[in-house]
Short mmCIF file of C-alpha atoms in Angstrom, two decimals:
data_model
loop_
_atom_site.label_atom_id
_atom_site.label_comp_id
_atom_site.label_asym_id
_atom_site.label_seq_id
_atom_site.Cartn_x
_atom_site.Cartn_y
_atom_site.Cartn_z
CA UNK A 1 -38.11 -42.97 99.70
CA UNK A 2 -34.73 -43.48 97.57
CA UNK A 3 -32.15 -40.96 98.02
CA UNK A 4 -29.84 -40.86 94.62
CA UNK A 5 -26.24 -40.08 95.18
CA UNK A 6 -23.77 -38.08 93.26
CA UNK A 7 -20.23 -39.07 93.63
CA UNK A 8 -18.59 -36.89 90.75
CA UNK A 9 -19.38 -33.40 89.08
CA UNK A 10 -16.98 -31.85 86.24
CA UNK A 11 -15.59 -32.61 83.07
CA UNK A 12 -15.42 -36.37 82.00
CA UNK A 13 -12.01 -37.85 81.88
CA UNK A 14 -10.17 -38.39 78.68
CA UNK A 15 -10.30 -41.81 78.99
CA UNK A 16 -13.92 -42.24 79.82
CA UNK A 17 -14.88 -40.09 76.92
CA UNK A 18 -12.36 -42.01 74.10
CA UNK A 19 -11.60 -39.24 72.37
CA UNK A 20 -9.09 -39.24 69.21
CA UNK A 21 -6.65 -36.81 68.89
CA UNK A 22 -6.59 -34.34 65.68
CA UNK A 23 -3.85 -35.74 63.24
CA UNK A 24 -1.13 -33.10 62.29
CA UNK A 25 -2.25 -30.75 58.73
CA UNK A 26 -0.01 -32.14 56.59
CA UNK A 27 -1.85 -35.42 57.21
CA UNK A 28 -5.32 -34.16 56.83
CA UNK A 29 -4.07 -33.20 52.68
CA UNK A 30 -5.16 -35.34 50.16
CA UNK A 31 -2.73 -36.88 48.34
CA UNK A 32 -4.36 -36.48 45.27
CA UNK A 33 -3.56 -32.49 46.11
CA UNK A 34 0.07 -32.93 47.24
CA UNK A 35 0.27 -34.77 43.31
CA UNK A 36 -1.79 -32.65 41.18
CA UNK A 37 -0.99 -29.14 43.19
CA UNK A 38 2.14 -29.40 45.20
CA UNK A 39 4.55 -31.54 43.52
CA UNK A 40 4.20 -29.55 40.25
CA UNK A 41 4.55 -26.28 42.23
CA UNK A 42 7.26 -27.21 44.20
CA UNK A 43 9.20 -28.42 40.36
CA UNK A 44 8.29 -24.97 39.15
CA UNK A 45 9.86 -23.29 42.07
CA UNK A 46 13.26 -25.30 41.86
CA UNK A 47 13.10 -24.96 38.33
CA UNK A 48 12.81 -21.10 38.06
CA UNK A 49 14.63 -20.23 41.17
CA UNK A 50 17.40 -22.45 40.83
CA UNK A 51 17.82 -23.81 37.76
CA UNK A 52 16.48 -21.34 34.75
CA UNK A 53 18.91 -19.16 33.41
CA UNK A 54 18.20 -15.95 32.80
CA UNK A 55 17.47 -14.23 29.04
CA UNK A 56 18.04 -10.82 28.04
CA UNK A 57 15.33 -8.80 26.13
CA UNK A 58 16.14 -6.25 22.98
CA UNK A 59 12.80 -4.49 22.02
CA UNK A 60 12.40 -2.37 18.79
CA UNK A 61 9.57 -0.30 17.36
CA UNK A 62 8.61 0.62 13.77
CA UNK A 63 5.78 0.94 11.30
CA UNK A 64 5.45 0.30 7.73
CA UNK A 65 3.54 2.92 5.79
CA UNK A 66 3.51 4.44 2.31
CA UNK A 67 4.08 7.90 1.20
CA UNK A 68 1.37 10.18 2.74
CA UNK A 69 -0.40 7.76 4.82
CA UNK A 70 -2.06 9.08 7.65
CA UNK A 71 -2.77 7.62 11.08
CA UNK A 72 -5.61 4.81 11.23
CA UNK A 73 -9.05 6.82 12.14
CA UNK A 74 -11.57 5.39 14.62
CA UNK A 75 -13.96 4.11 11.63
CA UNK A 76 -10.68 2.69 10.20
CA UNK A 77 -10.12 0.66 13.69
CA UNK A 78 -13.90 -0.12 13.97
CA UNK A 79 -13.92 -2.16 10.55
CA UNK A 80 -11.07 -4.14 11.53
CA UNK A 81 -12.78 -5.43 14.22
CA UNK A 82 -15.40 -7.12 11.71
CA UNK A 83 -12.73 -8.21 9.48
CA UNK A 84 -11.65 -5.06 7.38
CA UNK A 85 -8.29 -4.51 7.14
CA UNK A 86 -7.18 -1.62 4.90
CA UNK A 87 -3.41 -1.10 5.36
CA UNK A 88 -1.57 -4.08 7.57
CA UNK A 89 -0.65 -6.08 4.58
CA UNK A 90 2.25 -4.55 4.08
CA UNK A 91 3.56 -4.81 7.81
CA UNK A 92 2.25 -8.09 8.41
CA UNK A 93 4.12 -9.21 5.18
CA UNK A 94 7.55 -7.82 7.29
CA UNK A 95 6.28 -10.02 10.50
CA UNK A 96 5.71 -13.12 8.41
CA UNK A 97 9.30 -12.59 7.16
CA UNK A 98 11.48 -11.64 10.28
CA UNK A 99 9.90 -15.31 11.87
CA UNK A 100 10.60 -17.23 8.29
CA UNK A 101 13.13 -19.79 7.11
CA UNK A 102 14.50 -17.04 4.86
CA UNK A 103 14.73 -14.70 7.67
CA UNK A 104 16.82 -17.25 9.72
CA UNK A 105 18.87 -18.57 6.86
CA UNK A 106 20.25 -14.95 5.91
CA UNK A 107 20.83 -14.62 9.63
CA UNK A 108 23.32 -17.65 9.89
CA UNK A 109 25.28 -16.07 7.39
CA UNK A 110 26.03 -13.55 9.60
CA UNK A 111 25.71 -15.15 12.97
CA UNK A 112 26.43 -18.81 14.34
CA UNK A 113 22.99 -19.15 15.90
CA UNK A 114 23.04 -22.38 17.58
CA UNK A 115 25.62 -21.05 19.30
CA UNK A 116 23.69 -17.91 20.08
CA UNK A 117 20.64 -19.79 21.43
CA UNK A 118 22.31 -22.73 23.45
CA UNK A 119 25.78 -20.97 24.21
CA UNK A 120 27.69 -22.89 27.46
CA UNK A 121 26.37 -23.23 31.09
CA UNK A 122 22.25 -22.36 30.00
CA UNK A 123 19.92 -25.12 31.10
CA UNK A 124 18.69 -27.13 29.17
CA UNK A 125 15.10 -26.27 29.36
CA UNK A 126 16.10 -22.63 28.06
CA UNK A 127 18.34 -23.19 25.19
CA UNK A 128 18.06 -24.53 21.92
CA UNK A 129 18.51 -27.89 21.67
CA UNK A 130 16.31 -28.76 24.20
CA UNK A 131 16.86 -32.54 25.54
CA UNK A 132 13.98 -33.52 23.25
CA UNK A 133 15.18 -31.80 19.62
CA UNK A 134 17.37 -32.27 17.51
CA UNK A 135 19.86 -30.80 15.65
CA UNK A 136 18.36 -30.27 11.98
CA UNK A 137 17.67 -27.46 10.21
CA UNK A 138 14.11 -27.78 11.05
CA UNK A 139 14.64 -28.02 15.00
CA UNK A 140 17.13 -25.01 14.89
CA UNK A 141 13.90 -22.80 12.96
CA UNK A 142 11.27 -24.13 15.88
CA UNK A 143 14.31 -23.13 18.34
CA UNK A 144 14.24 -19.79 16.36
CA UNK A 145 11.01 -18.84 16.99
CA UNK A 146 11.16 -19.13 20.73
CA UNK A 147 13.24 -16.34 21.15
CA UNK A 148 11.57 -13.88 18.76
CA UNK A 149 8.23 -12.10 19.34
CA UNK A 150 6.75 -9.86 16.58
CA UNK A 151 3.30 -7.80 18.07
CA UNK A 152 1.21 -5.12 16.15
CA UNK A 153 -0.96 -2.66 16.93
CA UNK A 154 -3.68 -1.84 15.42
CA UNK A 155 -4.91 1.37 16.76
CA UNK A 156 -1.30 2.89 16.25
CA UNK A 157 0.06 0.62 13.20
CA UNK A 158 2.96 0.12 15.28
CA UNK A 159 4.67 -3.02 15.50
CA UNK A 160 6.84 -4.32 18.23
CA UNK A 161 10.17 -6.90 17.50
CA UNK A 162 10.86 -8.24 21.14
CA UNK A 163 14.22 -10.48 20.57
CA UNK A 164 15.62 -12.99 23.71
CA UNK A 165 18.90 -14.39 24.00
CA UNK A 166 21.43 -15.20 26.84
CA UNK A 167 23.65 -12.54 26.18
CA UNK A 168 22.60 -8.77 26.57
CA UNK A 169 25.10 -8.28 22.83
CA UNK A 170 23.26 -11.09 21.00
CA UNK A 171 19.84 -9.74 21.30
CA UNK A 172 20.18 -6.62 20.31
CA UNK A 173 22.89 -7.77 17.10
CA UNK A 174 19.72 -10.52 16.31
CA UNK A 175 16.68 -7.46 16.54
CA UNK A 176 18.97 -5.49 14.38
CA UNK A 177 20.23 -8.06 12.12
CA UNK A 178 15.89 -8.66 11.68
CA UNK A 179 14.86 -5.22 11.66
CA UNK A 180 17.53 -4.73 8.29
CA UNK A 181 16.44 -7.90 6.98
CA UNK A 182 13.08 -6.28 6.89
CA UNK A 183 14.16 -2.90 6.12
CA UNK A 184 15.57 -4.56 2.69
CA UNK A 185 12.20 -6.84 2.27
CA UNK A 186 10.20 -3.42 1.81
CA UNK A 187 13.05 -2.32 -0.52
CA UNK A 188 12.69 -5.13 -2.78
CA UNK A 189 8.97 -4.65 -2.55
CA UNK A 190 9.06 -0.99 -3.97
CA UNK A 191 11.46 -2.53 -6.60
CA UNK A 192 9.11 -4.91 -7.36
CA UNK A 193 6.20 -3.01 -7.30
CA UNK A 194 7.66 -0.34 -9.44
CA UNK A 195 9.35 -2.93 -12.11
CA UNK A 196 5.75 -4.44 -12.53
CA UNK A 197 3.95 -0.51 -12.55
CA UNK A 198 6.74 0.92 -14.86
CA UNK A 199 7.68 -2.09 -17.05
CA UNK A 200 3.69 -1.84 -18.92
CA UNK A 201 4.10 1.49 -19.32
CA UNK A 202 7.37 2.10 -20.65
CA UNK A 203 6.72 -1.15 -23.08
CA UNK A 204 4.18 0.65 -24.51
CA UNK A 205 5.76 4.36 -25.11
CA UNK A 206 8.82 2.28 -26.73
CA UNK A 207 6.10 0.82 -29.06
CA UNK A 208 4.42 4.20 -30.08
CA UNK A 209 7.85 5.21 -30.70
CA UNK A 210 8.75 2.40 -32.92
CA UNK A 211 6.03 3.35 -35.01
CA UNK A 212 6.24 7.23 -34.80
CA UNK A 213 9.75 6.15 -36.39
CA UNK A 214 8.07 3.48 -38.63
CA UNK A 215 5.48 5.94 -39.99
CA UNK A 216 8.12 8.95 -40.27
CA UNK A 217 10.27 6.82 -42.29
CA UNK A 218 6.93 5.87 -45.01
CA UNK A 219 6.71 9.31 -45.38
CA UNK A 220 10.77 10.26 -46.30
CA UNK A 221 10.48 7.01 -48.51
CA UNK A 222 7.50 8.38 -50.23
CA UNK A 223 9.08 12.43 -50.95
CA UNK A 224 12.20 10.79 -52.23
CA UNK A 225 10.10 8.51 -54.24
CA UNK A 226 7.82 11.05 -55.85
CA UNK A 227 10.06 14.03 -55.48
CA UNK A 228 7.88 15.98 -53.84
CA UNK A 229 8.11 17.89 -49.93
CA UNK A 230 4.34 18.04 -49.88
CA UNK A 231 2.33 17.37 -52.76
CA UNK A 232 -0.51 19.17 -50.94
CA UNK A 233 1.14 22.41 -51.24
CA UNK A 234 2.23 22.06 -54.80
CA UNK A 235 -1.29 20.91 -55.55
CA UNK A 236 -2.27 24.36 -54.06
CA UNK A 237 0.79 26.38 -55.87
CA UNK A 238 -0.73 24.94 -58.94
CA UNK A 239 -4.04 26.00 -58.28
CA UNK A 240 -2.98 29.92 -57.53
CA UNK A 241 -1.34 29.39 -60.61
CA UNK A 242 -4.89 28.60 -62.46
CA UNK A 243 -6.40 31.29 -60.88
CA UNK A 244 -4.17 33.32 -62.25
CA UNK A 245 -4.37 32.39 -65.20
CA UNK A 246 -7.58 32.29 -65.35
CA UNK A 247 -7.53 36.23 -64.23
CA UNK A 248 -5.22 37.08 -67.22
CA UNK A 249 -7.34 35.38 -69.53
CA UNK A 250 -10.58 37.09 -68.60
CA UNK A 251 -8.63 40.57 -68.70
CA UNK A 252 -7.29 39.35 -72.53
CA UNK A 253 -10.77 38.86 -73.40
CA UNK A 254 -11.88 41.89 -71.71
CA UNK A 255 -9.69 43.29 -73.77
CA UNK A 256 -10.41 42.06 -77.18
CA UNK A 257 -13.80 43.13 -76.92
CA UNK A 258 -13.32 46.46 -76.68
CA UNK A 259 -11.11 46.26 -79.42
CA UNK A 260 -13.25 44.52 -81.40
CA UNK A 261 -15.72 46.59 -80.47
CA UNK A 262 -14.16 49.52 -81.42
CA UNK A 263 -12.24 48.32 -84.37
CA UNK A 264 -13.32 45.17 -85.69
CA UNK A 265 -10.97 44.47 -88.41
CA UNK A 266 -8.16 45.78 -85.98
CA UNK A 267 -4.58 43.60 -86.50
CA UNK A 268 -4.09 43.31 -82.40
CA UNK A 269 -7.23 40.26 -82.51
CA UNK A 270 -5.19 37.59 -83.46
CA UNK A 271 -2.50 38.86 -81.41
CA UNK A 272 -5.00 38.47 -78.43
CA UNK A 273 -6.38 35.23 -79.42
CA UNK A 274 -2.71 34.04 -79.75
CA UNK A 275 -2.55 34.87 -76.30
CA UNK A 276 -6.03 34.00 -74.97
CA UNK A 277 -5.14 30.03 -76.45
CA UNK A 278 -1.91 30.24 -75.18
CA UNK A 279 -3.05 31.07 -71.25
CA UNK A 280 -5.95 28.55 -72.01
CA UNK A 281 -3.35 25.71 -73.04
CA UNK A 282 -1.10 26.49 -69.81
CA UNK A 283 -4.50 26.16 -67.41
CA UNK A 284 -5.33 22.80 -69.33
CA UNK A 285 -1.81 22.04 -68.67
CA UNK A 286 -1.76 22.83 -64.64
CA UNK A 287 -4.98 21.32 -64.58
CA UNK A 288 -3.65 17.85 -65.82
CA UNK A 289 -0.88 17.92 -63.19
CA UNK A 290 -3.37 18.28 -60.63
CA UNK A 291 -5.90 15.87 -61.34
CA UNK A 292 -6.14 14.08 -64.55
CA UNK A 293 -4.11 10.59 -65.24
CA UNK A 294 -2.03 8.15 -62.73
CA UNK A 295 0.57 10.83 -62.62
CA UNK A 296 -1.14 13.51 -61.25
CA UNK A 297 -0.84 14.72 -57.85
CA UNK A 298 -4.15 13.60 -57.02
CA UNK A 299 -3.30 9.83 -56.19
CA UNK A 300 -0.06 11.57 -54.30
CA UNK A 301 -2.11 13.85 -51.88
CA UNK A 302 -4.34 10.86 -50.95
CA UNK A 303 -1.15 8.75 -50.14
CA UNK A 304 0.65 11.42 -48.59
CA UNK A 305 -2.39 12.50 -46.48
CA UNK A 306 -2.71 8.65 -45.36
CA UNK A 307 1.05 8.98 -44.43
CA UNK A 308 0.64 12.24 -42.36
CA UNK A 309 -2.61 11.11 -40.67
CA UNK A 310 -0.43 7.40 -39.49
CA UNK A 311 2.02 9.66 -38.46
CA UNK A 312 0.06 12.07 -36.54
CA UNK A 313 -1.80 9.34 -34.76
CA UNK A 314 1.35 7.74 -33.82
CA UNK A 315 2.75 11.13 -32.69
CA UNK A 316 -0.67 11.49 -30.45
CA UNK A 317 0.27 7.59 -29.53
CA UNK A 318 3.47 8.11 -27.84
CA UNK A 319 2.37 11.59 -26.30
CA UNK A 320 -0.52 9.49 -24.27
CA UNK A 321 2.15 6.60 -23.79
CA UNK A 322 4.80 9.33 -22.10
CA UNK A 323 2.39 10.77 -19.97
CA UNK A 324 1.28 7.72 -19.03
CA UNK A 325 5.17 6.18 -18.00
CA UNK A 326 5.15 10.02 -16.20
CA UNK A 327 2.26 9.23 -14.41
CA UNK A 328 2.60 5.67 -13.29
CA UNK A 329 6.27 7.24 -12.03
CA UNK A 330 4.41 9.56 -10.04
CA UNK A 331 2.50 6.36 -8.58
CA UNK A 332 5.15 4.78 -7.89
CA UNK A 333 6.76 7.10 -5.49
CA UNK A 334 3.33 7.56 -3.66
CA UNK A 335 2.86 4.58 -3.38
CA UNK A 336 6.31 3.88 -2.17
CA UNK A 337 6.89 1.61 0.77
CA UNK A 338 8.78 2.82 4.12
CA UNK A 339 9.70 0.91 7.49
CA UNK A 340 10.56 3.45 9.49
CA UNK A 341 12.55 3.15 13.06
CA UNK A 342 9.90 4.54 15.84
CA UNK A 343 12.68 3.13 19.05
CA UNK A 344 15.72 1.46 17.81
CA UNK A 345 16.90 -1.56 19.09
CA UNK A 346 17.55 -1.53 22.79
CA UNK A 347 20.52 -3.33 24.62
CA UNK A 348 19.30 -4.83 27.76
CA UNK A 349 21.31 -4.26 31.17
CA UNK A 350 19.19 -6.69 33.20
CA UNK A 351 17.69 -9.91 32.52
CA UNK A 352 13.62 -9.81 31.88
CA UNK A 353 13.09 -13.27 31.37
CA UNK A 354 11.77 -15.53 32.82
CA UNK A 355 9.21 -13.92 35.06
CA UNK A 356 10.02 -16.30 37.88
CA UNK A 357 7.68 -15.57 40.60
CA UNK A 358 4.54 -15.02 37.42
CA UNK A 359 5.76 -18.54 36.05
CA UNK A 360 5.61 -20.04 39.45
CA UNK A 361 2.08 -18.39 39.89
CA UNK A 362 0.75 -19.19 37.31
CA UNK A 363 1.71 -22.79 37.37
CA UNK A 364 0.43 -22.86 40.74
CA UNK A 365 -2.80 -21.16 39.64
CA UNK A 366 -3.24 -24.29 36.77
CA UNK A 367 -2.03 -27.04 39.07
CA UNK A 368 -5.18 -25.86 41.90
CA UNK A 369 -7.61 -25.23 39.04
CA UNK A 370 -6.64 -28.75 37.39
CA UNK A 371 -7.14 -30.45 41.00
CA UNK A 372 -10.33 -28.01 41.58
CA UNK A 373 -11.74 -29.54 38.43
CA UNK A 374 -10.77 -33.36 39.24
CA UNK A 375 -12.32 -32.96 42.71
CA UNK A 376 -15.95 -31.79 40.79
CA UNK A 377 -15.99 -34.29 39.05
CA UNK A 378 -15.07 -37.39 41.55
CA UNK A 379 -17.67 -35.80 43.74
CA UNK A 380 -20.36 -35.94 41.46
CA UNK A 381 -19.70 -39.52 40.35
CA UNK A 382 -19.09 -40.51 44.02
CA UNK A 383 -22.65 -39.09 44.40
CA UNK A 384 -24.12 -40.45 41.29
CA UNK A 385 -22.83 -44.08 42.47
CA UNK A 386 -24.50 -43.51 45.98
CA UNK A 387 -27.96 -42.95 44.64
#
């Protein structure tokens, strides 16, 4: 029978077992990681700790509405979210503006803004020109629009002018230098809008005029002409004066027949016929005035009737035409165009901008997502290569 011995019980010796040590953490990190995650992080930190300068922030509110606009109802902010949109046009015509050439040309009349944006001792990431642009015109208006920020709402129809600059005084002299400029852009669109509504209108009552005046002056032309105020009435004068007439003459020969009736041979019947032809020659006469040759004052009433029916129409004409110039008047100032100031232009006491430790995350966020991404996709074409 074999008897085994044991010479040793417990844990096997270090060197027996050949066992590695662990390296340290910062070995076990990919370099790919320390590239893609760490170096940009750790740039981001030095840049926005210790080298970004800091930017002050002037905010201002307002809202451009017309005369008797209400607030935007629910329905109203419903359809805009399909593509309606009943009432910004106006305000977003002020945005496009305060951010346009136009906008920063009238404000470097006022201002010296490249010395604004990149005054002395701002890094050079911050200001304008940054290391990469130039000085032109064109680099100063890209420049431009990095430090100014125009938001709307559209459940309020408030709009928001958010203006940056190194100096607490020069952004809130830039937001209100912009908020004016838009201020007189809504000014010159009520003059606009009323020149173009008014100048229609008024063209046409000076036209009606022109020929209530043209028509008023046939007419004078035509009673100095034919000597006559209104033919009409004398036409009518003459005919009372037939009837008259005509009355006496059937009393004469009322008359005369009873005399003759009575006394046949009587020496007062040629008196009355005297008298009977006489009255008889006088109607024949009136008669002729009124209607009979080219001098009558037939042909006169139908010109003079033509002339007072022009000039009645054109009288009509340019009571329609001033009622009209009225009403497009009354239009025009409800339809008038305000920007009014809802918070006026703030001046900063504290610097806003940048958000250091939100810049940092965020670039921290993008670097690990970017390397996140990478990794996927080595993996799977490490795996792909295996099979």
């Amino acid at each position: 029978m074999t008897e085994s011995k044991l010479n040793y019980i417990g844990p096997i010796p270090k060197l027996l077992a050949f066992e590695r040590e662990r390296p340290a953490w910062w070995r076990r990190v990919p370099l790919a990681a320390v590239l893609v995650v760490g170096l940009p992080t750790m740039l981001a930190m030095i840049y926005y700790l210790l080298i970004a300068s800091p930017r002050y922030v002037s905010e201002t509110q307002f809202i451009v509405r017309a005369t008797g606009q209400s607030a935007p109802t629910s329905l109203g902010v419903a359809l805009q979210g399909v593509g309606i949109s009943p009432t910004q046009t106006d305000a977003f015509a002020v945005h496009e503006y305060i951010t346009s050439r136009d906008s920063l040309i009238e404000l470097s009349r006022r201002y010296e803004i490249a010395e604004i944006l990149g005054p002395r001792g701002v890094d050079a990431f911050s200001r304008y020109p940054q290391p990469w642009e130039g000085r032109s015109r064109e680099a100063l208006y890209k420049g431009f629009q990095r430090f100014v920020t125009v938001g709307y709402d559209s459940t309020t129809g408030i709009s928001t002018l958010r203006v940056e600059a190194f100096r607490p005084r020069d952004s809130q002299a830039l937001t209100e230098a912009l908020l004016g400029g838009g201020e007189r852009l809504v000014n010159r669109m009520n003059e606009r809008s009323a020149a173009d509504t008014l100048a229609q209108a008024r063209q046409s009552r000076e036209e009606a005029r022109a020929r209530l005046s043209a028509a008023q002056q046939q007419l004078t032309s035509f009673r100095n002409r034919e000597q006559f105020i209104d033919p009409t009435l004398a036409a009518k004068e003459g005919s009372e004066l037939i009837g008259d007439l005509q009355i006496e003459v059937a009393r004469l020969r009322a008359d005369r027949a009873q005399i003759a009736g009575e006394a046949p041979n009587s020496p007062q019947l040629p008196v009355f016929d005297g008298r009977i032809g006489a009255y008889e020659r006088q109607i024949a006469s009136e008669r002729e005035k009124i209607a009979g040759d080219a001098g009558s004052l037939a042909p006169m009433i139908s010109a003079y009737e033509d002339l007072v029916l022009n000039r009645e129409f054109a009288d009509k004409e340019l009571t329609q035409a001033t009622a009209a110039v009225i009403s497009a008047e009354q239009e025009v100032r409800r339809q008038k165009l305000y920007l009014d100031r809802v918070v006026s232009p703030s001046l900063p006491d504290e610097p806003t901008e940048p958000r250091r430790w939100l810049a940092i995350l965020t670039v921290f966020a993008s670097s690990l997502l970017t390397y996140g991404i990478g990794w996927l996709i080595y993996a799977g074409v490490r795996e792909h290569r295996q099979d």
